[in-house]
Amino acid sequence: MDSRTISLLYVVILSGLTGCEPKNGPTVPLPPASGSKRMPARHVTLYLDSEYEVLGPAQHHATILRPGNRALPVQRGLDTLFHNEAISVVGDTALRRSSFAVYRAFSYRHTFTEFPVAKSFRGPVLPVDFRTNPAAKHHITRIKEGAQQPANFAGHYRLVTWGCGSTCQQSVLVDQRTGRVYDVPETAQGLSYRLTSRLLITDYVEDADATYLVNSVYPAPAFYVWTGNCFQKLE
């Protein structure tokens, strides 16, 4: 053991005995407390194009392959991290043990103006007829109160929505002319709709980013059109 190491040990032992830190001596880093959490790695953009962005820990790699793309050569350290019918995300195998996120730019495959309604409803609002949808009675107070508000969908309907847990919403559609109650697709991220249109967009919340998370346990945005008695899903 050299003289420098001996001196360092002496300073550390002395400071422990006196309860004081050495004024000009070297600092000795302490080990993390047992059970303490590691700080999460800073996320950066690992891949970006006009449609997709992949975020993950720095110093990793990812890329996106679409049908028809030439597959990446098989090499050590790369793996398929995520895939669906539209894309495959290939990147560092280490990303499987950490977090990464794939975001997609939202595009209006269908627009509200494609499905217009003639005019808004201005007649008397009839009471909700729960006989037309007995399951709706489980939320009778919310639906009754919501149905008395002005129409907000397709001219003479009121969409009534309430929370059913973390990132979960349930809704019904009430015809204010007849009181009939119709089912609405359950959502995780909310609904987008217009009074002047029969188009309903589920799980898309309009914000400044205009993107949504692809590799999520929650469904991607979907488009539905109201036919007059049900919501028909659009491709």
PDB file of C-alpha atoms in Angstrom:
ATOM      1  CA  MET A   1       0.000   0.000   0.000  1.00  0.00           C
ATOM      2  CA  ASP A   2       1.622   3.328  -1.047  1.00  0.00           C
ATOM      3  CA  SER A   3       1.926   6.420   1.157  1.00  0.00           C
ATOM      4  CA  ARG A   4      -0.863   8.310  -0.650  1.00  0.00           C
ATOM      5  CA  THR A   5      -3.421   5.542   0.024  1.00  0.00           C
ATOM      6  CA  ILE A   6      -2.356   5.339   3.679  1.00  0.00           C
ATOM      7  CA  SER A   7      -2.793   9.122   4.039  1.00  0.00           C
ATOM      8  CA  LEU A   8      -6.268   9.001   2.511  1.00  0.00           C
ATOM      9  CA  LEU A   9      -7.372   6.211   4.882  1.00  0.00           C
ATOM     10  CA  TYR A  10      -6.030   8.150   7.844  1.00  0.00           C
ATOM     11  CA  VAL A  11      -8.050  11.273   6.891  1.00  0.00           C
ATOM     12  CA  VAL A  12     -11.261   9.273   6.427  1.00  0.00           C
ATOM     13  CA  ILE A  13     -10.860   7.421   9.764  1.00  0.00           C
ATOM     14  CA  LEU A  14     -10.027  10.633  11.594  1.00  0.00           C
ATOM     15  CA  SER A  15     -13.067  12.507  10.236  1.00  0.00           C
ATOM     16  CA  GLY A  16     -15.338   9.604  11.250  1.00  0.00           C
ATOM     17  CA  LEU A  17     -13.983   9.659  14.802  1.00  0.00           C
ATOM     18  CA  THR A  18     -14.253  13.423  15.281  1.00  0.00           C
ATOM     19  CA  GLY A  19     -17.612  13.798  13.486  1.00  0.00           C
ATOM     20  CA  CYS A  20     -16.133  16.577  11.352  1.00  0.00           C
ATOM     21  CA  GLU A  21     -15.281  16.728   7.662  1.00  0.00           C
ATOM     22  CA  PRO A  22     -11.717  17.540   6.754  1.00  0.00           C
ATOM     23  CA  LYS A  23     -11.502  21.148   5.598  1.00  0.00           C
ATOM     24  CA  ASN A  24      -9.191  20.625   2.674  1.00  0.00           C
ATOM     25  CA  GLY A  25      -9.057  16.846   2.371  1.00  0.00           C
ATOM     26  CA  PRO A  26     -10.497  14.740  -0.507  1.00  0.00           C
ATOM     27  CA  THR A  27     -14.201  13.913  -0.497  1.00  0.00           C
ATOM     28  CA  VAL A  28     -15.200  10.273  -0.393  1.00  0.00           C
ATOM     29  CA  PRO A  29     -18.411   9.408  -2.303  1.00  0.00           C
ATOM     30  CA  LEU A  30     -20.971   7.457  -0.273  1.00  0.00           C
ATOM     31  CA  PRO A  31     -22.737   4.407  -1.754  1.00  0.00           C
ATOM     32  CA  PRO A  32     -26.479   4.817  -2.497  1.00  0.00           C
ATOM     33  CA  ALA A  33     -28.844   3.942   0.338  1.00  0.00           C
ATOM     34  CA  SER A  34     -30.225   0.424   0.246  1.00  0.00           C
ATOM     35  CA  GLY A  35     -33.414   0.247  -1.814  1.00  0.00           C
ATOM     36  CA  SER A  36     -32.979   3.720  -3.371  1.00  0.00           C
ATOM     37  CA  LYS A  37     -34.312   4.165  -6.900  1.00  0.00           C
ATOM     38  CA  ARG A  38     -32.072   4.859  -9.837  1.00  0.00           C
ATOM     39  CA  MET A  39     -32.677   8.119 -11.616  1.00  0.00           C
ATOM     40  CA  PRO A  40     -34.408   7.495 -14.976  1.00  0.00           C
ATOM     41  CA  ALA A  41     -32.254   7.949 -18.053  1.00  0.00           C
ATOM     42  CA  ARG A  42     -32.837  11.130 -20.016  1.00  0.00           C
ATOM     43  CA  HIS A  43     -34.958  10.389 -23.085  1.00  0.00           C
ATOM     44  CA  VAL A  44     -33.909  11.665 -26.473  1.00  0.00           C
ATOM     45  CA  THR A  45     -35.154  11.241 -30.038  1.00  0.00           C
ATOM     46  CA  LEU A  46     -33.785   7.957 -31.368  1.00  0.00           C
ATOM     47  CA  TYR A  47     -35.599   8.165 -34.720  1.00  0.00           C
ATOM     48  CA  LEU A  48     -37.601  10.882 -36.459  1.00  0.00           C
ATOM     49  CA  ASP A  49     -39.321  11.361 -39.795  1.00  0.00           C
ATOM     50  CA  SER A  50     -42.414  13.228 -40.990  1.00  0.00           C
ATOM     51  CA  GLU A  51     -44.726  10.592 -39.468  1.00  0.00           C
ATOM     52  CA  TYR A  52     -43.024   8.791 -36.587  1.00  0.00           C
ATOM     53  CA  GLU A  53     -40.778   9.608 -33.652  1.00  0.00           C
ATOM     54  CA  VAL A  54     -39.098   7.135 -31.295  1.00  0.00           C
ATOM     55  CA  LEU A  55     -38.005   8.356 -27.878  1.00  0.00           C
ATOM     56  CA  GLY A  56     -35.730   6.436 -25.533  1.00  0.00           C
ATOM     57  CA  PRO A  57     -32.635   6.552 -23.345  1.00  0.00           C
ATOM     58  CA  ALA A  58     -29.643   8.330 -24.816  1.00  0.00           C
ATOM     59  CA  GLN A  59     -26.833   6.390 -26.489  1.00  0.00           C
ATOM     60  CA  HIS A  60     -29.208   3.842 -27.995  1.00  0.00           C
ATOM     61  CA  HIS A  61     -30.374   3.290 -31.557  1.00  0.00           C
ATOM     62  CA  ALA A  62     -33.725   2.671 -33.242  1.00  0.00           C
ATOM     63  CA  THR A  63     -35.154   2.845 -36.734  1.00  0.00           C
ATOM     64  CA  ILE A  64     -38.530   2.178 -38.359  1.00  0.00           C
ATOM     65  CA  LEU A  65     -39.186  -0.302 -41.160  1.00  0.00           C
ATOM     66  CA  ARG A  66     -42.366  -0.281 -43.244  1.00  0.00           C
ATOM     67  CA  PRO A  67     -43.731  -3.055 -45.456  1.00  0.00           C
ATOM     68  CA  GLY A  68     -41.514  -3.235 -48.513  1.00  0.00           C
ATOM     69  CA  ASN A  69     -38.451  -1.769 -46.769  1.00  0.00           C
ATOM     70  CA  ARG A  70     -35.273  -3.769 -46.973  1.00  0.00           C
ATOM     71  CA  ALA A  71     -34.741  -5.560 -43.671  1.00  0.00           C
ATOM     72  CA  LEU A  72     -31.766  -4.540 -41.590  1.00  0.00           C
ATOM     73  CA  PRO A  73     -28.901  -7.036 -41.644  1.00  0.00           C
ATOM     74  CA  VAL A  74     -29.013  -9.400 -38.682  1.00  0.00           C
ATOM     75  CA  GLN A  75     -26.384  -8.303 -36.215  1.00  0.00           C
ATOM     76  CA  ARG A  76     -25.632  -8.706 -32.568  1.00  0.00           C
ATOM     77  CA  GLY A  77     -27.286  -6.170 -30.296  1.00  0.00           C
ATOM     78  CA  LEU A  78     -30.301  -5.404 -32.531  1.00  0.00           C
ATOM     79  CA  ASP A  79     -33.841  -6.623 -31.973  1.00  0.00           C
ATOM     80  CA  THR A  80     -37.407  -5.967 -33.107  1.00  0.00           C
ATOM     81  CA  LEU A  81     -38.763  -3.817 -30.296  1.00  0.00           C
ATOM     82  CA  PHE A  82     -42.307  -3.288 -31.603  1.00  0.00           C
ATOM     83  CA  HIS A  83     -44.343  -4.107 -34.675  1.00  0.00           C
ATOM     84  CA  ASN A  84     -47.891  -3.880 -35.985  1.00  0.00           C
ATOM     85  CA  GLU A  85     -49.482  -4.014 -39.412  1.00  0.00           C
ATOM     86  CA  ALA A  86     -47.908  -0.702 -40.413  1.00  0.00           C
ATOM     87  CA  ILE A  87     -44.377  -0.579 -38.977  1.00  0.00           C
ATOM     88  CA  SER A  88     -41.602  -2.447 -37.223  1.00  0.00           C
ATOM     89  CA  VAL A  89     -39.287  -0.698 -34.790  1.00  0.00           C
ATOM     90  CA  VAL A  90     -35.789  -2.173 -34.786  1.00  0.00           C
ATOM     91  CA  GLY A  91     -33.240  -1.030 -32.249  1.00  0.00           C
ATOM     92  CA  ASP A  92     -30.708  -1.814 -29.561  1.00  0.00           C
ATOM     93  CA  THR A  93     -31.620  -4.936 -27.623  1.00  0.00           C
ATOM     94  CA  ALA A  94     -30.945  -3.017 -24.409  1.00  0.00           C
ATOM     95  CA  LEU A  95     -34.061  -0.927 -25.090  1.00  0.00           C
ATOM     96  CA  ARG A  96     -36.199  -3.951 -24.284  1.00  0.00           C
ATOM     97  CA  ARG A  97     -35.058  -3.681 -20.678  1.00  0.00           C
ATOM     98  CA  SER A  98     -35.727   0.043 -20.528  1.00  0.00           C
ATOM     99  CA  SER A  99     -38.502   2.303 -21.725  1.00  0.00           C
ATOM    100  CA  PHE A 100     -39.022   3.684 -25.196  1.00  0.00           C
ATOM    101  CA  ALA A 101     -42.019   5.299 -26.874  1.00  0.00           C
ATOM    102  CA  VAL A 102     -43.198   5.409 -30.487  1.00  0.00           C
ATOM    103  CA  TYR A 103     -45.261   8.450 -31.435  1.00  0.00           C
ATOM    104  CA  ARG A 104     -47.169   8.954 -34.666  1.00  0.00           C
ATOM    105  CA  ALA A 105     -48.377  12.216 -36.171  1.00  0.00           C
ATOM    106  CA  PHE A 106     -52.168  12.340 -36.212  1.00  0.00           C
ATOM    107  CA  SER A 107     -53.796  12.749 -39.627  1.00  0.00           C
ATOM    108  CA  TYR A 108     -57.463  13.263 -40.427  1.00  0.00           C
ATOM    109  CA  ARG A 109     -58.220  10.305 -42.687  1.00  0.00           C
ATOM    110  CA  HIS A 110     -61.810  11.548 -42.520  1.00  0.00           C
ATOM    111  CA  THR A 111     -62.934  15.100 -41.817  1.00  0.00           C
ATOM    112  CA  PHE A 112     -65.953  16.468 -40.020  1.00  0.00           C
ATOM    113  CA  THR A 113     -67.103  18.245 -43.176  1.00  0.00           C
ATOM    114  CA  GLU A 114     -67.435  14.890 -44.993  1.00  0.00           C
ATOM    115  CA  PHE A 115     -70.441  14.009 -42.812  1.00  0.00           C
ATOM    116  CA  PRO A 116     -72.470  17.203 -42.342  1.00  0.00           C
ATOM    117  CA  VAL A 117     -75.908  17.528 -40.754  1.00  0.00           C
ATOM    118  CA  ALA A 118     -78.591  19.820 -42.152  1.00  0.00           C
ATOM    119  CA  LYS A 119     -79.280  21.987 -39.091  1.00  0.00           C
ATOM    120  CA  SER A 120     -79.265  22.059 -35.317  1.00  0.00           C
ATOM    121  CA  PHE A 121     -82.225  20.949 -33.203  1.00  0.00           C
ATOM    122  CA  ARG A 122     -84.261  23.749 -31.601  1.00  0.00           C
ATOM    123  CA  GLY A 123     -87.336  21.867 -30.329  1.00  0.00           C
ATOM    124  CA  PRO A 124     -88.188  20.762 -26.764  1.00  0.00           C
ATOM    125  CA  VAL A 125     -85.832  18.236 -25.140  1.00  0.00           C
ATOM    126  CA  LEU A 126     -87.709  15.057 -24.250  1.00  0.00           C
ATOM    127  CA  PRO A 127     -86.944  13.080 -21.058  1.00  0.00           C
ATOM    128  CA  VAL A 128     -84.380  10.288 -21.340  1.00  0.00           C
ATOM    129  CA  ASP A 129     -86.078   6.976 -22.147  1.00  0.00           C
ATOM    130  CA  PHE A 130     -84.033   4.378 -20.268  1.00  0.00           C
ATOM    131  CA  ARG A 131     -86.245   1.601 -21.605  1.00  0.00           C
ATOM    132  CA  THR A 132     -84.341   1.949 -24.888  1.00  0.00           C
ATOM    133  CA  ASN A 133     -81.039   1.102 -23.146  1.00  0.00           C
ATOM    134  CA  PRO A 134     -81.549  -0.563 -19.729  1.00  0.00           C
ATOM    135  CA  ALA A 135     -77.783  -0.731 -19.024  1.00  0.00           C
ATOM    136  CA  ALA A 136     -77.690   3.072 -18.994  1.00  0.00           C
ATOM    137  CA  LYS A 137     -79.657   3.029 -15.724  1.00  0.00           C
ATOM    138  CA  HIS A 138     -76.380   2.341 -13.906  1.00  0.00           C
ATOM    139  CA  HIS A 139     -75.486   5.987 -14.591  1.00  0.00           C
ATOM    140  CA  ILE A 140     -78.948   7.479 -14.473  1.00  0.00           C
ATOM    141  CA  THR A 141     -78.048  10.717 -12.679  1.00  0.00           C
ATOM    142  CA  ARG A 142     -75.122  11.617 -14.957  1.00  0.00           C
ATOM    143  CA  ILE A 143     -77.108  10.862 -18.091  1.00  0.00           C
ATOM    144  CA  LYS A 144     -80.217  12.756 -17.002  1.00  0.00           C
ATOM    145  CA  GLU A 145     -78.209  15.839 -16.087  1.00  0.00           C
ATOM    146  CA  GLY A 146     -76.069  15.693 -19.234  1.00  0.00           C
ATOM    147  CA  ALA A 147     -79.025  15.145 -21.563  1.00  0.00           C
ATOM    148  CA  GLN A 148     -80.563  18.452 -20.451  1.00  0.00           C
ATOM    149  CA  GLN A 149     -77.559  20.365 -21.779  1.00  0.00           C
ATOM    150  CA  PRO A 150     -77.608  21.775 -25.351  1.00  0.00           C
ATOM    151  CA  ALA A 151     -77.010  19.352 -28.225  1.00  0.00           C
ATOM    152  CA  ASN A 152     -73.319  18.846 -29.032  1.00  0.00           C
ATOM    153  CA  PHE A 153     -73.305  16.173 -31.752  1.00  0.00           C
ATOM    154  CA  ALA A 154     -74.943  15.662 -35.176  1.00  0.00           C
ATOM    155  CA  GLY A 155     -77.578  18.351 -34.786  1.00  0.00           C
ATOM    156  CA  HIS A 156     -79.963  16.944 -32.180  1.00  0.00           C
ATOM    157  CA  TYR A 157     -77.891  14.571 -30.012  1.00  0.00           C
ATOM    158  CA  ARG A 158     -76.111  15.017 -26.716  1.00  0.00           C
ATOM    159  CA  LEU A 159     -72.931  13.027 -26.050  1.00  0.00           C
ATOM    160  CA  VAL A 160     -72.660  12.439 -22.294  1.00  0.00           C
ATOM    161  CA  THR A 161     -69.269  11.255 -20.992  1.00  0.00           C
ATOM    162  CA  TRP A 162     -67.960  10.319 -17.544  1.00  0.00           C
ATOM    163  CA  GLY A 163     -64.812   8.759 -16.104  1.00  0.00           C
ATOM    164  CA  CYS A 164     -64.636   5.056 -15.249  1.00  0.00           C
ATOM    165  CA  GLY A 165     -61.116   4.934 -13.828  1.00  0.00           C
ATOM    166  CA  SER A 166     -57.638   6.029 -14.785  1.00  0.00           C
ATOM    167  CA  THR A 167     -57.537   6.879 -18.517  1.00  0.00           C
ATOM    168  CA  CYS A 168     -60.992   5.403 -19.046  1.00  0.00           C
ATOM    169  CA  GLN A 169     -64.174   7.112 -20.200  1.00  0.00           C
ATOM    170  CA  GLN A 170     -67.653   5.819 -20.898  1.00  0.00           C
ATOM    171  CA  SER A 171     -70.258   7.662 -22.956  1.00  0.00           C
ATOM    172  CA  VAL A 172     -73.795   7.428 -24.260  1.00  0.00           C
ATOM    173  CA  LEU A 173     -75.579   9.277 -27.027  1.00  0.00           C
ATOM    174  CA  VAL A 174     -79.014  10.732 -26.223  1.00  0.00           C
ATOM    175  CA  ASP A 175     -81.423  11.725 -28.994  1.00  0.00           C
ATOM    176  CA  GLN A 176     -82.981  14.899 -27.634  1.00  0.00           C
ATOM    177  CA  ARG A 177     -85.958  14.618 -29.994  1.00  0.00           C
ATOM    178  CA  THR A 178     -87.011  11.142 -28.805  1.00  0.00           C
ATOM    179  CA  GLY A 179     -85.124  10.465 -25.548  1.00  0.00           C
ATOM    180  CA  ARG A 180     -83.541   7.278 -26.940  1.00  0.00           C
ATOM    181  CA  VAL A 181     -80.171   6.269 -25.501  1.00  0.00           C
ATOM    182  CA  TYR A 182     -77.451   4.713 -27.687  1.00  0.00           C
ATOM    183  CA  ASP A 183     -74.118   3.075 -26.872  1.00  0.00           C
ATOM    184  CA  VAL A 184     -70.843   4.836 -27.681  1.00  0.00           C
ATOM    185  CA  PRO A 185     -67.410   3.162 -28.009  1.00  0.00           C
ATOM    186  CA  GLU A 186     -65.492   3.180 -24.722  1.00  0.00           C
ATOM    187  CA  THR A 187     -62.397   5.363 -24.794  1.00  0.00           C
ATOM    188  CA  ALA A 188     -59.136   5.886 -22.956  1.00  0.00           C
ATOM    189  CA  GLN A 189     -58.062   9.310 -24.246  1.00  0.00           C
ATOM    190  CA  GLY A 190     -61.342  11.051 -24.979  1.00  0.00           C
ATOM    191  CA  LEU A 191     -63.575  11.975 -27.921  1.00  0.00           C
ATOM    192  CA  SER A 192     -63.478  14.562 -30.693  1.00  0.00           C
ATOM    193  CA  TYR A 193     -66.750  15.590 -32.376  1.00  0.00           C
ATOM    194  CA  ARG A 194     -68.830  18.494 -33.706  1.00  0.00           C
ATOM    195  CA  LEU A 195     -72.431  19.640 -33.454  1.00  0.00           C
ATOM    196  CA  THR A 196     -72.477  20.026 -37.235  1.00  0.00           C
ATOM    197  CA  SER A 197     -71.133  16.557 -38.122  1.00  0.00           C
ATOM    198  CA  ARG A 198     -71.908  12.829 -37.763  1.00  0.00           C
ATOM    199  CA  LEU A 199     -68.194  11.978 -37.458  1.00  0.00           C
ATOM    200  CA  LEU A 200     -66.821  10.786 -34.111  1.00  0.00           C
ATOM    201  CA  ILE A 201     -63.090  10.390 -33.424  1.00  0.00           C
ATOM    202  CA  THR A 202     -62.166   8.253 -30.419  1.00  0.00           C
ATOM    203  CA  ASP A 203     -58.960   8.323 -28.373  1.00  0.00           C
ATOM    204  CA  TYR A 204     -57.578  11.472 -29.890  1.00  0.00           C
ATOM    205  CA  VAL A 205     -57.259  14.645 -27.838  1.00  0.00           C
ATOM    206  CA  GLU A 206     -56.524  17.725 -29.868  1.00  0.00           C
ATOM    207  CA  ASP A 207     -53.401  19.433 -28.567  1.00  0.00           C
ATOM    208  CA  ALA A 208     -50.369  21.305 -29.810  1.00  0.00           C
ATOM    209  CA  ASP A 209     -48.325  18.159 -30.465  1.00  0.00           C
ATOM    210  CA  ALA A 210     -50.993  16.441 -32.629  1.00  0.00           C
ATOM    211  CA  THR A 211     -49.387  13.046 -31.985  1.00  0.00           C
ATOM    212  CA  TYR A 212     -50.381   9.872 -30.204  1.00  0.00           C
ATOM    213  CA  LEU A 213     -48.518   7.001 -28.578  1.00  0.00           C
ATOM    214  CA  VAL A 214     -48.379   3.925 -30.813  1.00  0.00           C
ATOM    215  CA  ASN A 215     -46.840   1.286 -28.525  1.00  0.00           C
ATOM    216  CA  SER A 216     -49.445   1.816 -25.838  1.00  0.00           C
ATOM    217  CA  VAL A 217     -51.825  -0.519 -24.044  1.00  0.00           C
ATOM    218  CA  TYR A 218     -54.565   1.910 -25.041  1.00  0.00           C
ATOM    219  CA  PRO A 219     -56.199   1.903 -28.496  1.00  0.00           C
ATOM    220  CA  ALA A 220     -55.079   4.166 -31.303  1.00  0.00           C
ATOM    221  CA  PRO A 221     -57.433   6.899 -32.570  1.00  0.00           C
ATOM    222  CA  ALA A 222     -60.361   5.541 -34.595  1.00  0.00           C
ATOM    223  CA  PHE A 223     -63.049   7.092 -36.796  1.00  0.00           C
ATOM    224  CA  TYR A 224     -66.790   6.354 -36.573  1.00  0.00           C
ATOM    225  CA  VAL A 225     -69.805   7.742 -38.416  1.00  0.00           C
ATOM    226  CA  TRP A 226     -73.263   7.906 -36.888  1.00  0.00           C
ATOM    227  CA  THR A 227     -75.791   6.120 -39.114  1.00  0.00           C
ATOM    228  CA  GLY A 228     -78.910   7.098 -37.200  1.00  0.00           C
ATOM    229  CA  ASN A 229     -79.009   4.004 -34.969  1.00  0.00           C
ATOM    230  CA  CYS A 230     -75.353   3.043 -34.336  1.00  0.00           C
ATOM    231  CA  PHE A 231     -71.732   4.096 -34.783  1.00  0.00           C
ATOM    232  CA  GLN A 232     -70.124   2.491 -37.833  1.00  0.00           C
ATOM    233  CA  LYS A 233     -66.333   2.236 -37.794  1.00  0.00           C
ATOM    234  CA  LEU A 234     -64.503   3.730 -40.775  1.00  0.00           C
ATOM    235  CA  GLU A 235     -61.224   2.472 -42.200  1.00  0.00           C
TER     236      GLU A 235
END
